mmCIF file of C-alpha atoms in Angstrom:
data_model
loop_
_atom_site.group_PDB
_atom_site.id
_atom_site.type_symbol
_atom_site.label_atom_id
_atom_site.label_comp_id
_atom_site.label_asym_id
_atom_site.label_seq_id
_atom_site.Cartn_x
_atom_site.Cartn_y
_atom_site.Cartn_z
ATOM 1 C CA MET A 1 0.000 0.000 0.000
ATOM 2 C CA THR A 2 1.652 3.204 -1.172
ATOM 3 C CA SER A 3 -1.225 5.627 -0.722
ATOM 4 C CA ARG A 4 -0.919 8.290 1.928
ATOM 5 C CA LEU A 5 -4.563 7.957 2.865
ATOM 6 C CA PRO A 6 -5.143 6.581 6.364
ATOM 7 C CA VAL A 7 -6.320 2.987 6.650
ATOM 8 C CA LEU A 8 -9.323 2.284 8.879
ATOM 9 C CA ALA A 9 -10.638 -1.076 10.053
ATOM 10 C CA VAL A 10 -14.444 -1.092 10.122
ATOM 11 C CA THR A 11 -16.066 -3.896 12.089
ATOM 12 C CA LEU A 12 -19.343 -5.331 10.814
ATOM 13 C CA GLY A 13 -20.896 -5.494 14.281
ATOM 14 C CA ASP A 14 -23.611 -8.060 14.942
ATOM 15 C CA PRO A 15 -24.167 -9.961 11.664
ATOM 16 C CA ALA A 16 -27.906 -10.157 12.342
ATOM 17 C CA GLY A 17 -28.254 -6.396 12.821
ATOM 18 C CA ILE A 18 -27.844 -3.374 10.579
ATOM 19 C CA GLY A 19 -24.072 -3.147 11.054
ATOM 20 C CA PRO A 20 -23.147 -5.029 7.862
ATOM 21 C CA GLU A 21 -25.580 -2.922 5.823
ATOM 22 C CA ILE A 22 -24.397 0.473 7.035
ATOM 23 C CA THR A 23 -20.775 -0.650 6.735
ATOM 24 C CA ALA A 24 -21.331 -1.824 3.159
ATOM 25 C CA ARG A 25 -23.009 1.433 2.151
ATOM 26 C CA THR A 26 -20.285 3.511 3.794
ATOM 27 C CA LEU A 27 -17.378 1.645 2.247
ATOM 28 C CA ALA A 28 -19.044 1.581 -1.167
ATOM 29 C CA ASP A 29 -19.356 5.376 -1.203
ATOM 30 C CA PRO A 30 -16.643 7.033 -3.342
ATOM 31 C CA ASP A 31 -16.770 10.132 -1.136
ATOM 32 C CA THR A 32 -15.841 7.974 1.837
ATOM 33 C CA GLY A 33 -13.034 6.349 -0.090
ATOM 34 C CA ALA A 34 -11.568 9.755 -0.867
ATOM 35 C CA LEU A 35 -10.976 10.341 2.856
ATOM 36 C CA ALA A 36 -9.452 7.026 3.928
ATOM 37 C CA HIS A 37 -9.021 3.428 2.874
ATOM 38 C CA GLY A 38 -11.572 1.316 4.717
ATOM 39 C CA ILE A 39 -11.291 -2.417 5.241
ATOM 40 C CA ALA A 40 -14.270 -4.270 6.686
ATOM 41 C CA VAL A 41 -13.560 -6.756 9.453
ATOM 42 C CA GLY A 42 -15.886 -9.706 9.928
ATOM 43 C CA ASP A 43 -17.251 -12.414 7.698
ATOM 44 C CA ALA A 44 -17.175 -12.129 3.907
ATOM 45 C CA ALA A 45 -20.414 -14.111 3.586
ATOM 46 C CA VAL A 46 -22.173 -11.667 5.925
ATOM 47 C CA LEU A 47 -20.866 -8.671 3.990
ATOM 48 C CA ARG A 48 -21.910 -10.178 0.646
ATOM 49 C CA ARG A 49 -25.424 -10.705 1.999
ATOM 50 C CA ALA A 50 -25.530 -7.067 3.126
ATOM 51 C CA VAL A 51 -24.319 -5.866 -0.263
ATOM 52 C CA ALA A 52 -27.111 -7.818 -1.926
ATOM 53 C CA VAL A 53 -29.762 -6.549 0.474
ATOM 54 C CA CYS A 54 -28.659 -2.961 -0.158
ATOM 55 C CA GLY A 55 -28.575 -3.474 -3.912
ATOM 56 C CA LEU A 56 -24.996 -2.234 -4.195
ATOM 57 C CA ASP A 57 -23.014 -2.724 -7.380
ATOM 58 C CA VAL A 58 -19.722 -3.589 -5.708
ATOM 59 C CA ALA A 59 -17.564 -6.680 -5.358
ATOM 60 C CA VAL A 60 -16.434 -8.130 -2.039
ATOM 61 C CA ASN A 61 -12.749 -9.034 -1.845
ATOM 62 C CA ALA A 62 -12.011 -11.423 1.017
ATOM 63 C CA VAL A 63 -8.456 -11.149 2.365
ATOM 64 C CA GLY A 64 -6.485 -12.841 5.100
ATOM 65 C CA SER A 65 -4.546 -9.766 6.198
ATOM 66 C CA VAL A 66 -4.717 -5.998 5.932
ATOM 67 C CA GLY A 67 -1.676 -6.064 3.669
ATOM 68 C CA GLU A 68 -3.641 -8.020 1.045
ATOM 69 C CA ALA A 69 -6.323 -5.349 0.684
ATOM 70 C CA ARG A 70 -6.437 -3.636 -2.722
ATOM 71 C CA PHE A 71 -8.654 -0.632 -1.954
ATOM 72 C CA GLU A 72 -9.868 -0.497 -5.534
ATOM 73 C CA PRO A 73 -12.948 1.467 -6.640
ATOM 74 C CA GLY A 74 -16.017 -0.738 -6.879
ATOM 75 C CA THR A 75 -14.605 -3.244 -4.377
ATOM 76 C CA ILE A 76 -14.971 -3.606 -0.624
ATOM 77 C CA ASP A 77 -12.073 -5.422 1.018
ATOM 78 C CA VAL A 78 -12.962 -7.536 4.043
ATOM 79 C CA LEU A 79 -10.662 -9.211 6.530
ATOM 80 C CA ASP A 80 -12.553 -12.507 6.467
ATOM 81 C CA LEU A 81 -12.749 -14.257 9.833
ATOM 82 C CA GLY A 82 -14.963 -17.142 8.735
ATOM 83 C CA MET A 83 -17.041 -17.121 11.903
ATOM 84 C CA ALA A 84 -20.551 -16.826 10.426
ATOM 85 C CA GLY A 85 -22.264 -17.558 7.135
ATOM 86 C CA ASP A 86 -25.121 -15.978 5.251
ATOM 87 C CA ASP A 87 -27.764 -18.171 6.911
ATOM 88 C CA LEU A 88 -28.121 -16.224 10.162
ATOM 89 C CA GLU A 89 -31.673 -15.074 10.766
ATOM 90 C CA TRP A 90 -31.932 -11.292 10.572
ATOM 91 C CA GLY A 91 -32.894 -9.524 13.792
ATOM 92 C CA THR A 92 -32.320 -12.518 16.052
ATOM 93 C CA VAL A 93 -29.992 -12.893 19.028
ATOM 94 C CA SER A 94 -27.590 -15.797 18.589
ATOM 95 C CA ALA A 95 -24.322 -16.991 20.048
ATOM 96 C CA THR A 96 -22.908 -17.416 16.532
ATOM 97 C CA ALA A 97 -23.551 -13.769 15.771
ATOM 98 C CA GLY A 98 -22.055 -12.801 19.122
ATOM 99 C CA ARG A 99 -18.878 -14.767 18.460
ATOM 100 C CA SER A 100 -18.540 -13.151 15.050
ATOM 101 C CA ALA A 101 -18.958 -9.661 16.515
ATOM 102 C CA VAL A 102 -16.392 -10.292 19.249
ATOM 103 C CA ALA A 103 -13.894 -11.810 16.804
ATOM 104 C CA ALA A 104 -14.157 -8.727 14.581
ATOM 105 C CA ILE A 105 -13.458 -6.402 17.493
ATOM 106 C CA GLU A 106 -10.458 -8.482 18.517
ATOM 107 C CA ALA A 107 -9.037 -8.626 14.990
ATOM 108 C CA ALA A 108 -9.487 -4.895 14.376
ATOM 109 C CA THR A 109 -7.863 -4.076 17.713
ATOM 110 C CA ARG A 110 -4.878 -6.308 16.983
ATOM 111 C CA ALA A 111 -4.431 -4.583 13.642
ATOM 112 C CA ALA A 112 -4.532 -1.149 15.259
ATOM 113 C CA LEU A 113 -2.078 -2.101 18.008
ATOM 114 C CA ALA A 114 0.281 -3.463 15.354
ATOM 115 C CA ASP A 115 -0.020 -0.220 13.326
ATOM 116 C CA GLU A 116 -1.491 -2.125 10.399
ATOM 117 C CA VAL A 117 -4.393 0.350 10.447
ATOM 118 C CA ASP A 118 -4.597 3.931 11.674
ATOM 119 C CA GLY A 119 -7.813 3.466 13.622
ATOM 120 C CA ILE A 120 -10.960 1.401 13.983
ATOM 121 C CA VAL A 121 -14.599 2.260 13.387
ATOM 122 C CA THR A 122 -17.140 0.008 15.057
ATOM 123 C CA ALA A 123 -20.644 -0.975 13.993
ATOM 124 C CA PRO A 124 -23.188 -1.822 16.718
ATOM 125 C CA ILE A 125 -23.163 -5.103 18.613
ATOM 126 C CA ASN A 126 -25.885 -6.797 20.614
ATOM 127 C CA LYS A 127 -25.021 -7.337 24.275
ATOM 128 C CA GLU A 128 -27.241 -10.403 24.645
ATOM 129 C CA ALA A 129 -25.529 -11.999 21.660
ATOM 130 C CA ILE A 130 -21.995 -11.450 22.944
ATOM 131 C CA TRP A 131 -23.042 -12.711 26.369
ATOM 132 C CA ALA A 132 -24.558 -15.803 24.725
ATOM 133 C CA ALA A 133 -21.159 -16.277 23.068
ATOM 134 C CA GLY A 134 -19.481 -16.293 26.481
ATOM 135 C CA SER A 135 -18.265 -12.705 26.729
ATOM 136 C CA GLU A 136 -18.438 -11.175 30.195
ATOM 137 C CA HIS A 137 -17.993 -7.592 28.991
ATOM 138 C CA LEU A 138 -20.740 -5.021 29.371
ATOM 139 C CA GLY A 139 -20.113 -3.825 25.852
ATOM 140 C CA HIS A 140 -17.713 -2.577 23.222
ATOM 141 C CA THR A 141 -15.815 -0.083 25.313
ATOM 142 C CA GLU A 142 -15.073 -2.428 28.190
ATOM 143 C CA MET A 143 -13.884 -5.073 25.737
ATOM 144 C CA LEU A 144 -11.570 -2.617 24.027
ATOM 145 C CA GLY A 145 -10.214 -1.489 27.379
ATOM 146 C CA GLU A 146 -9.195 -5.042 28.253
ATOM 147 C CA LEU A 147 -7.819 -5.813 24.801
ATOM 148 C CA THR A 148 -5.587 -2.730 24.833
ATOM 149 C CA GLY A 149 -4.651 -2.804 28.523
ATOM 150 C CA ALA A 150 -6.004 0.703 29.047
ATOM 151 C CA ALA A 151 -6.006 1.837 32.660
ATOM 152 C CA HIS A 152 -8.811 4.364 32.151
ATOM 153 C CA PHE A 153 -11.141 5.128 29.283
ATOM 154 C CA ASP A 154 -13.970 7.564 28.652
ATOM 155 C CA THR A 155 -16.521 8.410 26.004
ATOM 156 C CA MET A 156 -16.162 11.653 24.081
ATOM 157 C CA PHE A 157 -19.035 12.760 21.878
ATOM 158 C CA VAL A 158 -18.215 14.945 18.896
ATOM 159 C CA VAL A 159 -21.025 17.004 17.410
ATOM 160 C CA ARG A 160 -20.387 19.873 14.994
ATOM 161 C CA GLY A 161 -16.888 20.299 16.383
ATOM 162 C CA LEU A 162 -17.921 20.404 20.054
ATOM 163 C CA LYS A 163 -16.578 17.637 22.272
ATOM 164 C CA ILE A 164 -18.745 16.429 25.152
ATOM 165 C CA PHE A 165 -17.457 14.422 28.113
ATOM 166 C CA PHE A 166 -19.157 12.568 30.965
ATOM 167 C CA THR A 167 -18.380 12.359 34.679
ATOM 168 C CA THR A 168 -20.676 9.320 35.008
ATOM 169 C CA ARG A 169 -22.356 7.176 32.356
ATOM 170 C CA HIS A 170 -24.413 4.012 32.620
ATOM 171 C CA VAL A 171 -25.900 4.290 36.084
ATOM 172 C CA SER A 172 -29.246 5.560 37.290
ATOM 173 C CA LEU A 173 -29.619 9.293 37.775
ATOM 174 C CA ARG A 174 -29.872 8.780 41.528
ATOM 175 C CA LYS A 175 -26.606 6.832 41.588
ATOM 176 C CA ALA A 176 -24.955 9.335 39.285
ATOM 177 C CA LEU A 177 -25.692 12.166 41.714
ATOM 178 C CA ASP A 178 -24.213 10.106 44.541
ATOM 179 C CA GLN A 179 -21.021 9.724 42.505
ATOM 180 C CA ILE A 180 -20.543 13.463 41.963
ATOM 181 C CA THR A 181 -17.690 14.355 44.289
ATOM 182 C CA GLU A 182 -15.003 17.007 44.049
ATOM 183 C CA GLU A 183 -12.363 14.329 43.474
ATOM 184 C CA ARG A 184 -14.314 12.592 40.719
ATOM 185 C CA VAL A 185 -15.085 15.860 38.941
ATOM 186 C CA ALA A 186 -11.439 16.919 39.208
ATOM 187 C CA ASP A 187 -10.367 13.615 37.633
ATOM 188 C CA SER A 188 -12.937 14.060 34.867
ATOM 189 C CA ILE A 189 -11.664 17.574 34.163
ATOM 190 C CA ARG A 190 -8.114 16.255 33.897
ATOM 191 C CA HIS A 191 -9.126 13.447 31.549
ATOM 192 C CA ALA A 192 -11.182 15.828 29.392
ATOM 193 C CA LEU A 193 -8.318 18.305 29.090
ATOM 194 C CA THR A 194 -5.949 15.521 28.066
ATOM 195 C CA ALA A 195 -8.389 14.333 25.411
ATOM 196 C CA LEU A 196 -8.866 17.837 24.036
ATOM 197 C CA ARG A 197 -5.117 18.268 23.661
ATOM 198 C CA VAL A 198 -4.752 14.856 22.032
ATOM 199 C CA PHE A 199 -7.564 15.564 19.585
ATOM 200 C CA GLY A 200 -6.347 18.864 18.292
ATOM 201 C CA HIS A 201 -6.668 21.618 20.924
ATOM 202 C CA PRO A 202 -3.203 22.562 22.244
ATOM 203 C CA GLU A 203 -4.697 25.092 24.683
ATOM 204 C CA PRO A 204 -8.117 23.589 25.425
ATOM 205 C CA ARG A 205 -11.089 25.552 26.673
ATOM 206 C CA LEU A 206 -13.352 23.387 28.821
ATOM 207 C CA ALA A 207 -16.674 24.333 30.367
ATOM 208 C CA VAL A 208 -18.088 22.351 33.272
ATOM 209 C CA ALA A 209 -21.865 22.030 33.200
ATOM 210 C CA ALA A 210 -23.929 22.655 36.303
ATOM 211 C CA ILE A 211 -26.252 19.951 37.556
ATOM 212 C CA ASN A 212 -29.105 21.826 39.181
ATOM 213 C CA PRO A 213 -31.546 24.381 37.686
ATOM 214 C CA HIS A 214 -29.915 27.803 37.330
ATOM 215 C CA GLY A 215 -26.701 26.315 38.666
ATOM 216 C CA GLY A 216 -28.313 25.693 42.043
ATOM 217 C CA GLU A 217 -29.130 29.346 42.823
ATOM 218 C CA GLY A 218 -26.559 29.545 45.594
ATOM 219 C CA GLY A 219 -27.625 26.237 47.111
ATOM 220 C CA HIS A 220 -31.376 26.834 47.087
ATOM 221 C CA PHE A 221 -31.929 24.329 44.254
ATOM 222 C CA GLY A 222 -29.195 21.867 45.208
ATOM 223 C CA ASP A 223 -25.642 22.126 46.461
ATOM 224 C CA GLU A 224 -23.537 19.969 44.093
ATOM 225 C CA GLU A 225 -22.235 23.139 42.457
ATOM 226 C CA ILE A 226 -20.977 24.359 45.829
ATOM 227 C CA THR A 227 -19.646 21.096 47.278
ATOM 228 C CA ALA A 228 -18.141 19.435 44.198
ATOM 229 C CA LEU A 229 -18.208 21.315 40.909
ATOM 230 C CA ARG A 230 -16.939 24.770 41.779
ATOM 231 C CA PRO A 231 -14.046 23.570 43.989
ATOM 232 C CA ALA A 232 -12.848 21.222 41.229
ATOM 233 C CA VAL A 233 -13.087 23.987 38.608
ATOM 234 C CA GLU A 234 -11.309 26.528 40.801
ATOM 235 C CA LYS A 235 -8.491 24.106 41.505
ATOM 236 C CA ALA A 236 -7.964 23.412 37.787
ATOM 237 C CA ALA A 237 -8.150 27.120 36.925
ATOM 238 C CA ALA A 238 -5.609 27.923 39.656
ATOM 239 C CA GLU A 239 -3.228 25.472 37.996
ATOM 240 C CA GLY A 240 -3.476 27.465 34.785
ATOM 241 C CA PHE A 241 -5.956 25.372 32.826
ATOM 242 C CA GLY A 242 -8.681 26.914 30.678
ATOM 243 C CA VAL A 243 -11.585 25.604 32.704
ATOM 244 C CA VAL A 244 -14.711 27.570 33.638
ATOM 245 C CA GLY A 245 -17.979 26.780 35.367
ATOM 246 C CA PRO A 246 -20.212 25.448 36.583
ATOM 247 C CA ILE A 247 -22.402 26.935 33.838
ATOM 248 C CA PRO A 248 -26.147 26.125 33.800
ATOM 249 C CA ALA A 249 -26.753 23.135 31.568
ATOM 250 C CA ASP A 250 -29.563 24.829 29.662
ATOM 251 C CA SER A 251 -27.052 27.233 28.087
ATOM 252 C CA VAL A 252 -23.569 25.703 28.255
ATOM 253 C CA PHE A 253 -24.010 23.408 25.244
ATOM 254 C CA HIS A 254 -25.339 26.260 23.132
ATOM 255 C CA GLN A 255 -22.330 28.340 24.109
ATOM 256 C CA GLY A 256 -20.033 25.483 23.180
ATOM 257 C CA LEU A 257 -21.656 25.062 19.780
ATOM 258 C CA GLN A 258 -21.213 28.809 19.240
ATOM 259 C CA GLY A 259 -17.457 28.304 19.645
ATOM 260 C CA ARG A 260 -16.919 29.669 23.140
ATOM 261 C CA PHE A 261 -15.553 26.329 24.361
ATOM 262 C CA ASP A 262 -13.809 23.331 22.807
ATOM 263 C CA GLY A 263 -15.448 20.888 25.183
ATOM 264 C CA VAL A 264 -18.153 20.552 27.817
ATOM 265 C CA LEU A 265 -18.009 18.230 30.800
ATOM 266 C CA SER A 266 -21.488 16.860 31.495
ATOM 267 C CA HIS A 267 -22.190 14.769 34.577
ATOM 268 C CA PHE A 268 -24.696 12.073 33.704
ATOM 269 C CA HIS A 269 -25.680 10.118 30.631
ATOM 270 C CA ASP A 270 -28.659 12.067 29.319
ATOM 271 C CA GLN A 271 -27.267 15.479 30.213
ATOM 272 C CA GLY A 272 -24.718 15.079 27.423
ATOM 273 C CA HIS A 273 -26.642 12.802 25.073
ATOM 274 C CA ILE A 274 -29.785 14.899 24.734
ATOM 275 C CA PRO A 275 -28.203 18.134 23.446
ATOM 276 C CA ALA A 276 -25.834 16.293 21.089
ATOM 277 C CA LYS A 277 -28.511 14.129 19.526
ATOM 278 C CA THR A 278 -31.040 16.932 19.364
ATOM 279 C CA VAL A 279 -28.623 19.137 17.461
ATOM 280 C CA ASP A 280 -27.479 16.388 15.060
ATOM 281 C CA PHE A 281 -28.608 12.846 15.762
ATOM 282 C CA GLU A 282 -26.988 11.278 12.712
ATOM 283 C CA GLY A 283 -23.849 13.381 12.951
ATOM 284 C CA THR A 284 -23.009 12.703 16.598
ATOM 285 C CA VAL A 285 -19.949 10.463 16.811
ATOM 286 C CA SER A 286 -18.706 8.528 19.820
ATOM 287 C CA VAL A 287 -14.926 8.444 20.342
ATOM 288 C CA THR A 288 -13.361 6.290 23.034
ATOM 289 C CA VAL A 289 -10.561 8.241 24.701
ATOM 290 C CA GLY A 290 -7.978 6.629 26.938
ATOM 291 C CA LEU A 291 -7.228 3.737 24.586
ATOM 292 C CA PRO A 292 -3.794 3.607 22.912
ATOM 293 C CA ILE A 293 -5.603 3.318 19.570
ATOM 294 C CA LEU A 294 -8.114 5.483 17.731
ATOM 295 C CA ARG A 295 -11.680 4.198 17.944
ATOM 296 C CA THR A 296 -14.806 5.908 16.717
ATOM 297 C CA SER A 297 -18.272 4.426 16.701
ATOM 298 C CA VAL A 298 -21.873 4.931 15.761
ATOM 299 C CA ASP A 299 -23.998 5.751 18.767
ATOM 300 C CA HIS A 300 -27.013 3.567 18.084
ATOM 301 C CA GLY A 301 -27.947 -0.066 18.382
ATOM 302 C CA THR A 302 -28.377 -3.028 16.060
ATOM 303 C CA ALA A 303 -31.927 -2.047 14.999
ATOM 304 C CA PHE A 304 -33.068 -5.666 14.707
ATOM 305 C CA ASP A 305 -36.524 -4.462 13.662
ATOM 306 C CA ILE A 306 -35.262 -3.241 10.275
ATOM 307 C CA ALA A 307 -32.191 -5.455 9.826
ATOM 308 C CA GLY A 308 -32.106 -7.152 6.458
ATOM 309 C CA THR A 309 -34.469 -4.715 4.778
ATOM 310 C CA GLY A 310 -31.834 -2.421 3.299
ATOM 311 C CA GLN A 311 -33.591 0.562 4.900
ATOM 312 C CA ALA A 312 -30.973 1.436 7.535
ATOM 313 C CA SER A 313 -29.403 4.851 7.022
ATOM 314 C CA PRO A 314 -25.596 4.780 6.837
ATOM 315 C CA ALA A 315 -25.339 8.413 7.955
ATOM 316 C CA THR A 316 -24.085 7.635 11.453
ATOM 317 C CA MET A 317 -21.508 5.139 10.208
ATOM 318 C CA ALA A 318 -20.367 7.594 7.547
ATOM 319 C CA ALA A 319 -19.985 10.269 10.220
ATOM 320 C CA ALA A 320 -17.952 7.912 12.408
ATOM 321 C CA PHE A 321 -15.753 7.029 9.418
ATOM 322 C CA ARG A 322 -15.199 10.693 8.552
ATOM 323 C CA ALA A 323 -14.290 11.444 12.171
ATOM 324 C CA ALA A 324 -11.796 8.583 12.250
ATOM 325 C CA ALA A 325 -10.234 9.811 9.019
ATOM 326 C CA GLU A 326 -9.927 13.286 10.533
ATOM 327 C CA PHE A 327 -8.572 12.080 13.857
ATOM 328 C CA SER A 328 -6.125 9.621 12.294
ATOM 329 C CA GLY A 329 -3.613 12.461 12.304
ATOM 330 C CA SER A 330 -3.727 12.260 16.097
ATOM 331 C CA LYS A 331 -2.568 8.641 16.157
ATOM 332 C CA ASP A 332 0.909 9.400 17.506
ATOM 333 C CA ARG A 333 -0.496 11.720 20.180
ATOM 334 C CA ILE A 334 -3.024 9.056 21.143
ATOM 335 C CA ARG A 335 -0.294 6.454 21.569
ATOM 336 C CA ALA A 336 1.910 8.867 23.521
ATOM 337 C CA ALA A 337 -0.870 9.972 25.882
ATOM 338 C CA TYR A 338 -2.609 6.648 26.311
ATOM 339 C CA GLY A 339 0.130 4.066 25.945
ATOM 340 C CA THR A 340 -0.548 0.807 27.732
ATOM 341 C CA GLY A 341 -0.854 1.396 31.451
ATOM 342 C CA SER A 342 -1.319 5.151 31.177
ATOM 343 C CA SER A 343 -3.921 6.681 33.470
ATOM 344 C CA SER A 344 -3.969 10.116 31.814
#
């Protein structure tokens, strides 16, 4: 391969879901191919079935290694793992599909760690399927953390240039509030600042969202701003970092989208998800930060209800691919900041 375009490994996700379809449409798009070379990772039979369902006029080239990929127009290269055939029932949980999805993640990660690809883009998996296959991971991110030996990893949303971080994620709102401490917020600020520098902001500007209405109104509407958020922000600011807040959550994301900040630290799952997906549902990309490799992902599920119909929109996968192509220039910074064992 002599081209200077970055090479991205794109996993097919659960073979019974929409992952193969949106991957096929994305990699068949000439506009996508102009940004980076994409190689699908999964089962060639599954990809061929998706190509047929989508009515795409492209060939599928099964290869045994990334180095064998041709990246020719009208052809989708696939690192063929031979785990599943074209007889899986669409929209159905199965251990076979789960094993295929896990194997694709493992193969793509190995390729990224070996510098055979510049990053990975992941299609959605089904948790029940991977559990049926014997995986004990809660999902993609936890699996990638173990595979890469990452000491700490976070989710960073990217929407129209704004980067959104999370102090807590997949816990109930009640539990999330219990987890909001000065120490945890301070750690989240540090991790967010590191990610902003890694992903292209040498002097990052980070806003910390408030939790309570109107920022708590001096403690009348809640005191998390007083006990946890403000002390953590003041400490970071005193150390010379560009951190401000807490800023009421009903305005901080708007300010960020207007260019006042590079990133916003939200504190629970929906606080960050709702504004991002309201502004641009199909254009919101999930980036896992803290791994020693670049990983972007769609932020939706397997959509079993429409799998196999050819109706699934590839917009989210295309957005994740474009983001990976853009961020591939950060590969060396990613490895330096998040090398195995790093807790940055």
